[in-house]
XYZ file of C-alpha atoms in Angstrom:
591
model
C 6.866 -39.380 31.946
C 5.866 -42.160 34.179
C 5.005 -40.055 37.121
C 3.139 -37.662 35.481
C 0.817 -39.764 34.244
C 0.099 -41.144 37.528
C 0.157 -37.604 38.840
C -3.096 -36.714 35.881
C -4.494 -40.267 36.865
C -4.552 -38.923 40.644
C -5.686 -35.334 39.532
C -2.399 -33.756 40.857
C -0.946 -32.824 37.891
C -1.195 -29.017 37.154
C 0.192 -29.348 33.151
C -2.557 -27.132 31.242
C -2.760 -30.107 28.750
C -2.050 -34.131 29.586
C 1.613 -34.253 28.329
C 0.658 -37.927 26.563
C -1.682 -35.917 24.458
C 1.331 -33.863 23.461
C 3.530 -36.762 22.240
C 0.124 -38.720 21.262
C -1.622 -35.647 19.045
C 0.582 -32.698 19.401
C 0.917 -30.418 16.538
C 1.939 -26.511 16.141
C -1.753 -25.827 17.289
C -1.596 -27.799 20.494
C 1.988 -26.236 21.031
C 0.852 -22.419 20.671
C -2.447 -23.323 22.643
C 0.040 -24.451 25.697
C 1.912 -21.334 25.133
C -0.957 -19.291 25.505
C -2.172 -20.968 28.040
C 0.669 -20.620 29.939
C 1.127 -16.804 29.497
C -2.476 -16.436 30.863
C -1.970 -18.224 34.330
C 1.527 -16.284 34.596
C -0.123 -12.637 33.865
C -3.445 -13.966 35.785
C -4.055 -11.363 38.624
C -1.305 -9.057 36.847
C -2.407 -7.860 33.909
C -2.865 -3.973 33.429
C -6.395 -2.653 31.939
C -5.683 -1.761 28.850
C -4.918 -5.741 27.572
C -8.289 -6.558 29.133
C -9.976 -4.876 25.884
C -7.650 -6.853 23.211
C -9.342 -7.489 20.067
C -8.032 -10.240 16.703
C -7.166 -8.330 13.643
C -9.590 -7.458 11.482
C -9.671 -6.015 8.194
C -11.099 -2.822 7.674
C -10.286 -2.608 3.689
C -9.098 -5.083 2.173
C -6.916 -5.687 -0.962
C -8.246 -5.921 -4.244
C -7.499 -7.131 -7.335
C -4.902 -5.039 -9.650
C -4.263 -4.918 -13.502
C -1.093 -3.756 -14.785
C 0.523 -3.365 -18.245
C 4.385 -4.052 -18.242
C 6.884 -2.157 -16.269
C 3.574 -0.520 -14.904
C 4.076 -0.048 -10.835
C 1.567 -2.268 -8.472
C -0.041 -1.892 -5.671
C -2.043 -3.458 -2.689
C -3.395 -1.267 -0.196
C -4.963 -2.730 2.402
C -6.202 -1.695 6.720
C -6.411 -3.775 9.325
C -7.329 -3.062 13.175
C -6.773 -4.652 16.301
C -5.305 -4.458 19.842
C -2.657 -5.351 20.066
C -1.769 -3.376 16.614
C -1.070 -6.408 13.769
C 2.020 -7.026 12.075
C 1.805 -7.876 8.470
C 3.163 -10.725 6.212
C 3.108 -10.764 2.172
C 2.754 -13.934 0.158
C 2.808 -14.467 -3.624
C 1.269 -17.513 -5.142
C 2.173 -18.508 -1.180
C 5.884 -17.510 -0.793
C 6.334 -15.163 1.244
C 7.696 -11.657 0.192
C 10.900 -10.161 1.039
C 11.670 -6.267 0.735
C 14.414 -5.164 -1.892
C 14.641 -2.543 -4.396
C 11.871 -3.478 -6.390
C 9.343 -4.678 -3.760
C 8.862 -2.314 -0.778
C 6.175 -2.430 2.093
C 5.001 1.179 3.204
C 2.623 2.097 6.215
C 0.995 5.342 6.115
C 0.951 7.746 9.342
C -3.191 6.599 9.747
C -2.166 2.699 9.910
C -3.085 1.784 6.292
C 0.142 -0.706 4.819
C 0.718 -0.805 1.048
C 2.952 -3.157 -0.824
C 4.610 -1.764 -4.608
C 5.996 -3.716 -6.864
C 7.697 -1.308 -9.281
C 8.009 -1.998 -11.916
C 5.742 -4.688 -12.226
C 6.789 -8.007 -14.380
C 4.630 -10.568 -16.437
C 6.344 -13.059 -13.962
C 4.551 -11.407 -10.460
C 1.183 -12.483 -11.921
C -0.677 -14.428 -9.432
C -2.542 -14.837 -6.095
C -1.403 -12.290 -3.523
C -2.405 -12.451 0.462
C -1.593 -10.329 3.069
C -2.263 -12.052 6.548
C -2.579 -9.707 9.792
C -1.289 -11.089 12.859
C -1.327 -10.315 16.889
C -1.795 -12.577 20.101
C -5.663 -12.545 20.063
C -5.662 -13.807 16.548
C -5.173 -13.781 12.524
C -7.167 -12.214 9.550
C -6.825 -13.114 5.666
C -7.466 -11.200 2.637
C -6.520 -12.133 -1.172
C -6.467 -10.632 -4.539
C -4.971 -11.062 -7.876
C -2.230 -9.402 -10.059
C -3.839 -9.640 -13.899
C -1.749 -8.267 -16.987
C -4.328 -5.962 -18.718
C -7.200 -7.031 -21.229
C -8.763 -5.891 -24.033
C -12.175 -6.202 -25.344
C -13.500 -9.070 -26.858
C -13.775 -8.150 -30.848
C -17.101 -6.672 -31.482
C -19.904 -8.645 -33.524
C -22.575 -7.256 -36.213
C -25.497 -8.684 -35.105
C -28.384 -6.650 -36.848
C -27.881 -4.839 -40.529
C -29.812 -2.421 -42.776
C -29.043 -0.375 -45.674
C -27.254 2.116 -44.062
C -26.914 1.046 -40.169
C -25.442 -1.641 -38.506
C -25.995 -3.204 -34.825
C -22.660 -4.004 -33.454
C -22.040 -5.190 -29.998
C -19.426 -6.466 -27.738
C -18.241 -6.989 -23.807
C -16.015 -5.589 -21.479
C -12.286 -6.583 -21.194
C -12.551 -9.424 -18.338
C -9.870 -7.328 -16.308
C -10.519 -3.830 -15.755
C -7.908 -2.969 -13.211
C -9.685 -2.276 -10.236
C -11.412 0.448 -12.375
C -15.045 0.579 -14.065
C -14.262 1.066 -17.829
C -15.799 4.838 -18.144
C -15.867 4.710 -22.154
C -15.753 2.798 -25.243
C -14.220 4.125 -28.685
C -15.850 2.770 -31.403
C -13.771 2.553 -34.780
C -14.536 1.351 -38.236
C -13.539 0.669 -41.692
C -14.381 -0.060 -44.824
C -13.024 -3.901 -45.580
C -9.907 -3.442 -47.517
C -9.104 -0.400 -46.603
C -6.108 0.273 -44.085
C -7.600 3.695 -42.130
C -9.647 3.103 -39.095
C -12.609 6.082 -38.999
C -14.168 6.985 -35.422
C -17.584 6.057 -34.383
C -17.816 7.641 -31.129
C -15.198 7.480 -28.256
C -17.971 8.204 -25.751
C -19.644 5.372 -25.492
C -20.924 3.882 -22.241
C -22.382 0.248 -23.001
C -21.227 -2.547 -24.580
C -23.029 -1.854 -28.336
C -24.184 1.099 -30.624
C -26.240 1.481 -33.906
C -23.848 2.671 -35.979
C -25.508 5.392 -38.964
C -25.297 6.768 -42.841
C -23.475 3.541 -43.784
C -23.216 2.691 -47.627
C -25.619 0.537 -49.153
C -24.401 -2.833 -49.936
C -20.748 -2.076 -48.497
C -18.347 -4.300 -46.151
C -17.618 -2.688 -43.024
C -15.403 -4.036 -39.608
C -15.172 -2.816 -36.760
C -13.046 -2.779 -33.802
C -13.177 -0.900 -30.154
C -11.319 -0.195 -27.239
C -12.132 0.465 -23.632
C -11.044 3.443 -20.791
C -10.763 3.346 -17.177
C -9.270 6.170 -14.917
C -5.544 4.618 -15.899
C -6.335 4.691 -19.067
C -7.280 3.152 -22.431
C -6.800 -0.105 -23.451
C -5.550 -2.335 -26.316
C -8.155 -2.200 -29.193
C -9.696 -5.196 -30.361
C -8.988 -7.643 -32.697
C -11.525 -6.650 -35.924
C -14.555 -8.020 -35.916
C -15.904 -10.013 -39.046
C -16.597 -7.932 -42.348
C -20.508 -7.115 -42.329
C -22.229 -5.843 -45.180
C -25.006 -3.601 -45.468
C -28.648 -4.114 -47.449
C -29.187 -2.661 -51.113
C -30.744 0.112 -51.135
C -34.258 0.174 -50.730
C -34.223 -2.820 -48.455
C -37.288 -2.987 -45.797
C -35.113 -4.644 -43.195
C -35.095 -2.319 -40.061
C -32.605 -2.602 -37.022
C -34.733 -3.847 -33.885
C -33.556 -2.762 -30.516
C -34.978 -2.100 -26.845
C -36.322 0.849 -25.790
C -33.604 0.613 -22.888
C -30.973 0.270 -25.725
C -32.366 2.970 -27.531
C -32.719 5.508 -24.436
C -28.727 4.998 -23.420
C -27.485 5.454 -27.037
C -29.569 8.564 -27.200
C -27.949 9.586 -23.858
C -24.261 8.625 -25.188
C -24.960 10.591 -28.205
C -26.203 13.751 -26.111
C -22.816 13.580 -24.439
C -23.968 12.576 -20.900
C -21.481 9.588 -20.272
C -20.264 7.882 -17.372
C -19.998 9.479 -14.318
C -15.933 10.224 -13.836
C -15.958 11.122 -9.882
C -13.628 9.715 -8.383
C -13.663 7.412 -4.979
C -14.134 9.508 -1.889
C -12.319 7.790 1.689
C -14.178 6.517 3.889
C -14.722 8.880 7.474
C -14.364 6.358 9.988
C -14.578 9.095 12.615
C -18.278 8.507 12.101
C -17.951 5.435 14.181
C -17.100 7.613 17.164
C -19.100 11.202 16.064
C -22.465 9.402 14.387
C -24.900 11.279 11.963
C -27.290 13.250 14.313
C -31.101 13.113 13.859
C -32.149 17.108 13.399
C -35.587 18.426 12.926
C -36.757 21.346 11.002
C -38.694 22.377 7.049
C -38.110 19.407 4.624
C -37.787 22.368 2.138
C -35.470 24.326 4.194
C -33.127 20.913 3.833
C -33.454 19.332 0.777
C -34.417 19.864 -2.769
C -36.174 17.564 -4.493
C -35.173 15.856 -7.948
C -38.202 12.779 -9.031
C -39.285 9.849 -6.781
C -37.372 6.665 -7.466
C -38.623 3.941 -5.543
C -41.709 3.194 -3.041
C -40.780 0.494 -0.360
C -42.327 -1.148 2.535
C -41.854 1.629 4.598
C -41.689 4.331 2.475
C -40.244 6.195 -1.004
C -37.014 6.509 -2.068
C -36.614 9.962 -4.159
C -33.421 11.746 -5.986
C -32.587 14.866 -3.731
C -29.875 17.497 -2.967
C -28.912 18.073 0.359
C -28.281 21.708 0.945
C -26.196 21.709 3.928
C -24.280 19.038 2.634
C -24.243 20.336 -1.045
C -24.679 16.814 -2.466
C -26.434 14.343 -4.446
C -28.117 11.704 -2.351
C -30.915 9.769 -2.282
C -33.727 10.350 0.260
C -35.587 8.079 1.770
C -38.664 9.049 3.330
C -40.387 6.278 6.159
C -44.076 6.723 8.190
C -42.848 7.349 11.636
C -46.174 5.881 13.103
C -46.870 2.646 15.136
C -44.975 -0.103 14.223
C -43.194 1.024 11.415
C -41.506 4.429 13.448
C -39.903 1.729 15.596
C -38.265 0.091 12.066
C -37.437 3.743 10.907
C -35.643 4.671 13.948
C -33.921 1.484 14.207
C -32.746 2.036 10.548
C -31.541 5.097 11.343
C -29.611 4.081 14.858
C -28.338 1.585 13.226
C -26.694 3.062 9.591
C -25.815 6.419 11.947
C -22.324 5.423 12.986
C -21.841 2.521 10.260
C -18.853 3.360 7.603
C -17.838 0.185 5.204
C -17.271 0.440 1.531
C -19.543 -2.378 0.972
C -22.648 -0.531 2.805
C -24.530 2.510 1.731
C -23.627 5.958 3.778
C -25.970 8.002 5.588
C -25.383 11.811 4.765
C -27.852 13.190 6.753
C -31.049 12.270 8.884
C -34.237 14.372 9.923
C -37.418 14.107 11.584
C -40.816 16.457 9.983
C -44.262 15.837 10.838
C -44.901 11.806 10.844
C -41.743 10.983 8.391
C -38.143 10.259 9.086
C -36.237 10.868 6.633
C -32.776 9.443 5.640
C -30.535 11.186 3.189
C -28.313 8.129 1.934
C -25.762 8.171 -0.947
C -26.542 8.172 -4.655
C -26.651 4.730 -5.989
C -27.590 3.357 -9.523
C -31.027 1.947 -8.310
C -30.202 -1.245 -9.844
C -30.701 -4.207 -7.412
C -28.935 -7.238 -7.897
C -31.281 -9.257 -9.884
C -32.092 -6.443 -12.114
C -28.521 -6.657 -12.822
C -28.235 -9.873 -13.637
C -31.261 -10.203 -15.745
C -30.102 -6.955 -18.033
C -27.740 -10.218 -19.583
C -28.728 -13.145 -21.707
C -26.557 -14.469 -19.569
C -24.027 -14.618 -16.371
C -21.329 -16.576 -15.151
C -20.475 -17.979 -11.835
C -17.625 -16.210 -10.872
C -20.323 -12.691 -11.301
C -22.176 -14.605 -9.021
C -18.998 -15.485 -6.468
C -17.912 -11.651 -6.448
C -21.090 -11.067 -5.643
C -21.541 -13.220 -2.531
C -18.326 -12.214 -1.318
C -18.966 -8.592 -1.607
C -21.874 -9.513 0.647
C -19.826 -11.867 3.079
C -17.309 -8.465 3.496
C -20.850 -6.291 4.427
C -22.086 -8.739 6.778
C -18.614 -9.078 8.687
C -18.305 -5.803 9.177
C -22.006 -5.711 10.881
C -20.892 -8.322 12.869
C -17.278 -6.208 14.349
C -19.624 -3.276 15.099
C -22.120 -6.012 17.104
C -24.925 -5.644 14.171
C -26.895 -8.521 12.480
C -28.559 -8.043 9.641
C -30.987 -10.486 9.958
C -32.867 -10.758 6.655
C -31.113 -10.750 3.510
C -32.982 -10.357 0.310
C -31.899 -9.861 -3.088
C -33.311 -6.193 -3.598
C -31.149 -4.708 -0.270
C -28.640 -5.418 -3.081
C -28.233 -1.996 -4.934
C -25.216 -1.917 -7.678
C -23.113 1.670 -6.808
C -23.692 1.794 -11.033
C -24.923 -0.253 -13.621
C -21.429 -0.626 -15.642
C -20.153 -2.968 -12.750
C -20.712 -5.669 -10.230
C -19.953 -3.111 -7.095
C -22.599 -3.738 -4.764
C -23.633 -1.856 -1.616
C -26.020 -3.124 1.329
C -29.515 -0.751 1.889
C -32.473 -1.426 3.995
C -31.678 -2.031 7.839
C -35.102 -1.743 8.757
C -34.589 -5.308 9.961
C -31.332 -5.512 11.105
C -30.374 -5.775 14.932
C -27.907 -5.038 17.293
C -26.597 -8.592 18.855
C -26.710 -7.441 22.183
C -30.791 -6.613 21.966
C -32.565 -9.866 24.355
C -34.985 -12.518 22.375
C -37.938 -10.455 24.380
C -37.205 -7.171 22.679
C -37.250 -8.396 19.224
C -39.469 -6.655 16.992
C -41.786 -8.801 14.518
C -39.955 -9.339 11.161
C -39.298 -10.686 7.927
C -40.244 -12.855 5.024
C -41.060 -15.936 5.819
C -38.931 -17.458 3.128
C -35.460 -15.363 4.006
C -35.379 -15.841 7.648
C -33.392 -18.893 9.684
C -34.944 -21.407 11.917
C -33.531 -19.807 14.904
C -35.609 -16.369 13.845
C -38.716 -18.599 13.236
C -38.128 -20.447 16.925
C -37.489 -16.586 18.661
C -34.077 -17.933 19.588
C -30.783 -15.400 19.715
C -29.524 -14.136 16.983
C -25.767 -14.807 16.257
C -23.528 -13.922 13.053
C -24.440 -17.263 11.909
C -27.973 -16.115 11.298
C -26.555 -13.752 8.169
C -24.814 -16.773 6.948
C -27.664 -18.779 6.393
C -29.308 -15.487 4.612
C -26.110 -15.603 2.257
C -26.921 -19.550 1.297
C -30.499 -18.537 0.337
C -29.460 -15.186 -1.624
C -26.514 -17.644 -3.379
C -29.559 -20.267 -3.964
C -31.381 -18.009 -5.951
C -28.353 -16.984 -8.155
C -27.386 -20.125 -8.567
C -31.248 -21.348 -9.415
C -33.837 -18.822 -9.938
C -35.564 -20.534 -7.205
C -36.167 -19.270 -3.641
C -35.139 -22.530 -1.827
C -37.391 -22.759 0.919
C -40.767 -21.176 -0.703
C -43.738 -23.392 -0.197
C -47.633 -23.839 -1.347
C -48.675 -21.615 1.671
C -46.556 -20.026 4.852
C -47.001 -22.952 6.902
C -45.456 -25.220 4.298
C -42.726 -23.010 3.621
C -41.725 -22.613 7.784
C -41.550 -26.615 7.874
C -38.944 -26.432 5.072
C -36.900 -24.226 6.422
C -37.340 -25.601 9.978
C -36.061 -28.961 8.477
C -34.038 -27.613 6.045
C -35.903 -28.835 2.807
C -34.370 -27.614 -0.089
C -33.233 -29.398 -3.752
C -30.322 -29.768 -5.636
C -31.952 -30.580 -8.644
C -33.347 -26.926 -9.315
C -29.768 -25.486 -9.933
C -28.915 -24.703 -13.155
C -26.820 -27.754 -14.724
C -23.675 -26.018 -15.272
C -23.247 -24.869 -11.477
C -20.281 -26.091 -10.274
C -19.687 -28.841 -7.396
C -17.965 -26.309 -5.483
C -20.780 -24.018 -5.471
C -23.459 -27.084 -4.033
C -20.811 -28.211 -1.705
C -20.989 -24.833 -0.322
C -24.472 -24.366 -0.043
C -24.810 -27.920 1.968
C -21.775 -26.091 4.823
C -24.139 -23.203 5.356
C -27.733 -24.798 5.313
C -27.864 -26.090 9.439
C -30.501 -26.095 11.455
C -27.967 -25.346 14.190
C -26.097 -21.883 13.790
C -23.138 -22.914 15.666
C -22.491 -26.229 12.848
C -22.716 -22.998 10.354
C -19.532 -21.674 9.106
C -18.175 -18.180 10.304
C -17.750 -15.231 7.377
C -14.250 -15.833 7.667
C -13.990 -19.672 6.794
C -16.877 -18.732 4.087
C -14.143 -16.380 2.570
C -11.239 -18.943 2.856
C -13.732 -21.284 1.195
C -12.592 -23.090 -1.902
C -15.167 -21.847 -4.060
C -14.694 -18.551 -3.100
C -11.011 -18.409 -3.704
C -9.234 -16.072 -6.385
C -7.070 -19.414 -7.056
C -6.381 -20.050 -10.952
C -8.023 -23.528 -11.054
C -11.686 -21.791 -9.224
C -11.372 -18.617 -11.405
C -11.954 -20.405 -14.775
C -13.497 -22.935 -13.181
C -16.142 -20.636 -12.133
C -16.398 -18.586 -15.819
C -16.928 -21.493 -17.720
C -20.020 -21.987 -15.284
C -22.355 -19.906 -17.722
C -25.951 -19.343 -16.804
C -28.586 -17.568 -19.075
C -30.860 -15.610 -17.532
C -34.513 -16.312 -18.412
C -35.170 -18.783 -15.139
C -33.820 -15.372 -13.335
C -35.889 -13.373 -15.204
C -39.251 -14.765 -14.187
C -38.178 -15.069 -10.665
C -36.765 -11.031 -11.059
C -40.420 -10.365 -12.325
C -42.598 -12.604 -9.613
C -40.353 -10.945 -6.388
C -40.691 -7.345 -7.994
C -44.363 -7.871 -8.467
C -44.975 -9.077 -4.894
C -43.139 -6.272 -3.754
C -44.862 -3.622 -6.014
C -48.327 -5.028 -4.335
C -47.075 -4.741 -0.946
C -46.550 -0.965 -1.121
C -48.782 1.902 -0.314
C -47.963 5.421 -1.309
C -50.869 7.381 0.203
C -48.736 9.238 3.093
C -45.931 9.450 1.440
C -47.262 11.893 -1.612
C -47.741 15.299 0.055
């Protein structure tokens, strides 16, 4: 021991770390680092080709959470990718699983690994990880096991002589599944039948018609995903309806009163199932053709018109689909932001970011045939409530933090991150997918060839200082999107542009603008990912690990007691809509 201290002293020693620090500091990490280490300078000058390209596991789909009645079978499916090819490890609540007759780990021939539990007990309830493992590294993902819910009983908010306004919300565990229906039921009070309402319904209340005057009614409902329906409610409290001749009217929204005409019409919820994702298109991209925009789509009603062009319900032809096209102005600067859209969405396939179907150049438009989505950005979704919770908010951001990563394996940044490139896939659930690349970039592009971009308010000081871009740089665009959630603020917005660049070039934001009820969790993360130095910012994956993020029991109802209502949001909603709306033009777009 002696001597070979000297020896590191003298600089002879060849030890890849000082053996002192090893009985000083040494831990598991120091020990594996050695290892490694070690393996290196044996293989060095002999290792074949194919280990030079050796990527850390990373997950391609992840597991998600899973709701099961009794004796039901479970199951978490999850990919992962890396060279060498990971091995897998199952832990419950943080014990790790063992195979036996009732728990079984399959892998299917294309690489995807499942674990069953079948049949499923009350007792298996809890946090589940699977953890991917090879030599260049280690990936996480979690997810919970939930017994089944039911509705919340439904409440009689509005009355007249002979209708009633009942409402109610969504079982808080839906299986992995968007509830599709509701069934509505009712009853005279006293009596011991239950009548049917509707069991079509596709929102969470319904006017209910030719009631009896003056009569006591309750009503109870139950909910149905693609496993199934549900429990029905407990009953809600007897209501009783005005005399007759009573002037008292039942006062909805004209949104209200459009989807209960729609549920009554029979068009309800849309029942297609999942399609897999084609992650050949990595390898065989969508190719840019030319030709007749009649010859290749048909076109529905215009949706949308955005900063570089309109968004309008299509079919493809070729494709025989439903999509959503989105025409851009291919001239000066903005053909260089269409065709970098396009080159970069071309080869991208993730659940969490919108698909191109097809692509096509006419006249001075590109156009982009992308997959159907509700329409509904993020805040529009939000703001639909009274109110929100934090935990909506949570699944949310990580939904977002499970985009960006992927951007960041296929060498992508997205660069500016703001709350309307947040489209919900439909408006029944918080499923969100990631539009609008216009201004994202591929990591590899130098400072020099940067194009102009942005917000002011969205973008990082590094953008503002034409520094590199680096996967940090979509990390600090999370923290503001989480900011505004969290506040119905923007947190860096000043009096004019100049203010607002010195705030976020000194990173000038305040606590005191979140709502009350958000959680310390929530503000301690928000202080990890606003630095003015991307490298003190913390990667996606220790985002995900972070505590507030975590599916943990404590965080989970620590996060829906965190209720919000929505107003602040709403006047924010209405301000960044209306800035938006003014920023458009339309005249080369309407041919």
């Amino acid at each position: 021991m002696d001597e070979e201290i000297d020896d590191e002293k003298k600089g002879l020693s060849t030890r890849t770390m000082p053996l002192r620090l090893q009985r000083e500091v040494g831990s598991l990490g120091y020990t594996h680092q050695q290892l490694e280490n070690l393996k290196k300078e044996a293989m060095k000058g002999k290792r074949p080709i194919e280990t030079l390209t050796e990527t850390a596991p990373y997950f391609r789909e992840k597991i998600q959470d899973c709701v099961i009645r009794e004796n039901d079978e479970a199951v978490f499916r999850c990919f992962a990718v890396g060279n060498p090819a990971p091995q897998y490890s199952w832990f419950r609540n943080d014990g790790l699983l063992i195979e036996s007759s009732r728990i079984q780990i399959k892998k299917s021939p294309d690489g995807r690994i499942e674990l069953h539990l079948n049949p499923g007990k009350a007792y298996d309830v809890g946090l589940f990880k699977c953890v991917a493992r090879n030599s260049r590294g280690t990936a996480v993902c979690h997810a919970r096991l939930r017994v089944g819910g039911r509705p919340v009983l439904p409440i009689c908010e509005q009355c007249s002589s002979h209708q009633i306004y009942v409402h109610w919300c969504n079982p808080k565990y839906e299986g992995n599944s968007r509830t599709l229906y509701f069934c509505l039921e009712m009853r005279e009070t006293g009596a011991t039948e239950w009548k049917k309402v509707s069991d079509t319904v596709t929102h969470e209340f319904w006017v209910v018609h030719d009631l009896k005057s003056s009569t006591s009614y309750e009503f109870r409902v139950s909910a149905k995903n693609h496993f199934g329906w549900s429990e029905v409610s407990l009953p809600s409290d007897p209501c009783t309806t005005e005399p007759e001749g009573s002037t008292q009217k039942i006062k909805i929204s004209r949104a209200h009163k459009f989807q209960q005409d729609m549920a009554e019409r029979g068009q309800g919820a849309d029942q297609s199932a999942e399609t897999a994702l084609d992650y050949s298109r990595e390898d065989n991209p969508v190719q840019l053709t030319t030709g007749g925009v009649q010859d290749l789509y048909s076109f529905v009603s215009e949706l949308y018109v955005g900063r570089y062009g309109a968004v309008i319900n299509s079919l493809a032809k070729e494709q025989k689909c439903a999509i959503s096209l989105k025409a851009i102005i291919a001239s000066s600067d903005i053909e260089s932001s269409a065709k970098r859209e396009y080159e970069i969405l071309k080869s991208l396939s993730h659940e969490r970011i919108v698909s191109l179907v097809s692509a096509s150049f006419h006249d001075d438009l590109v156009i982009l045939g992308l997959e159907r989505l509700s329409g509904i950005d993020v805040l529009t979704y939000l703001t639909l409530r009274h109110q929100y919770n934090e935990d909506t908010v949570a699944r949310i951001i990580q939904q977002v933090l499970d985009a960006v990563e992927y951007l960041h394996f296929r060498g992508m940044c997205y660069v500016e991150l703001q709350p309307d490139n947040l489209v919900m896939k439909d408006e029944h659930t918080c499923n969100i997918k990631l539009v609008d690349f216009g201004s994202a970039q591929f990591l590899s592009r130098p400072v020099s060839e940067r194009p102009q971009i942005g917000s002011l308010e969205y973008l990082p000081p590094e953008v503002l200082k034409d520094q590199e871009l680096s996967p940090a740089t979509d990390i600090w665009g999370v923290g503001v999107l989480l900011y505004i959630l969290v506040s119905g603020y923007s947190p860096f917005l000043g009096v004019d542009d100049e203010d607002t660049k010195n705030n976020i070039l000194y990173v000038r934001y305040h606590f005191d603008k979140l709502y009350k009820e958000a959680s310390t969790e929530v503000t301690r993360f928000l202080m990890m990912i606003f630095k003015r130095r991307p490298e003190k910012r913390p990667t996606v994956a220790e985002c995900l690990e972070n505590k507030w993020l975590l599916p943990s029991e404590f965080m989970l109802r620590k996060r829906e007691h965190s209720v919000f209502t929505s107003s602040r949001l709403q006047e924010f909603a209405a301000e960044f809509h209306s800035k938006k709306t003014k920023a458009n033009t339309r005249e080369k777009l309407v041919k």
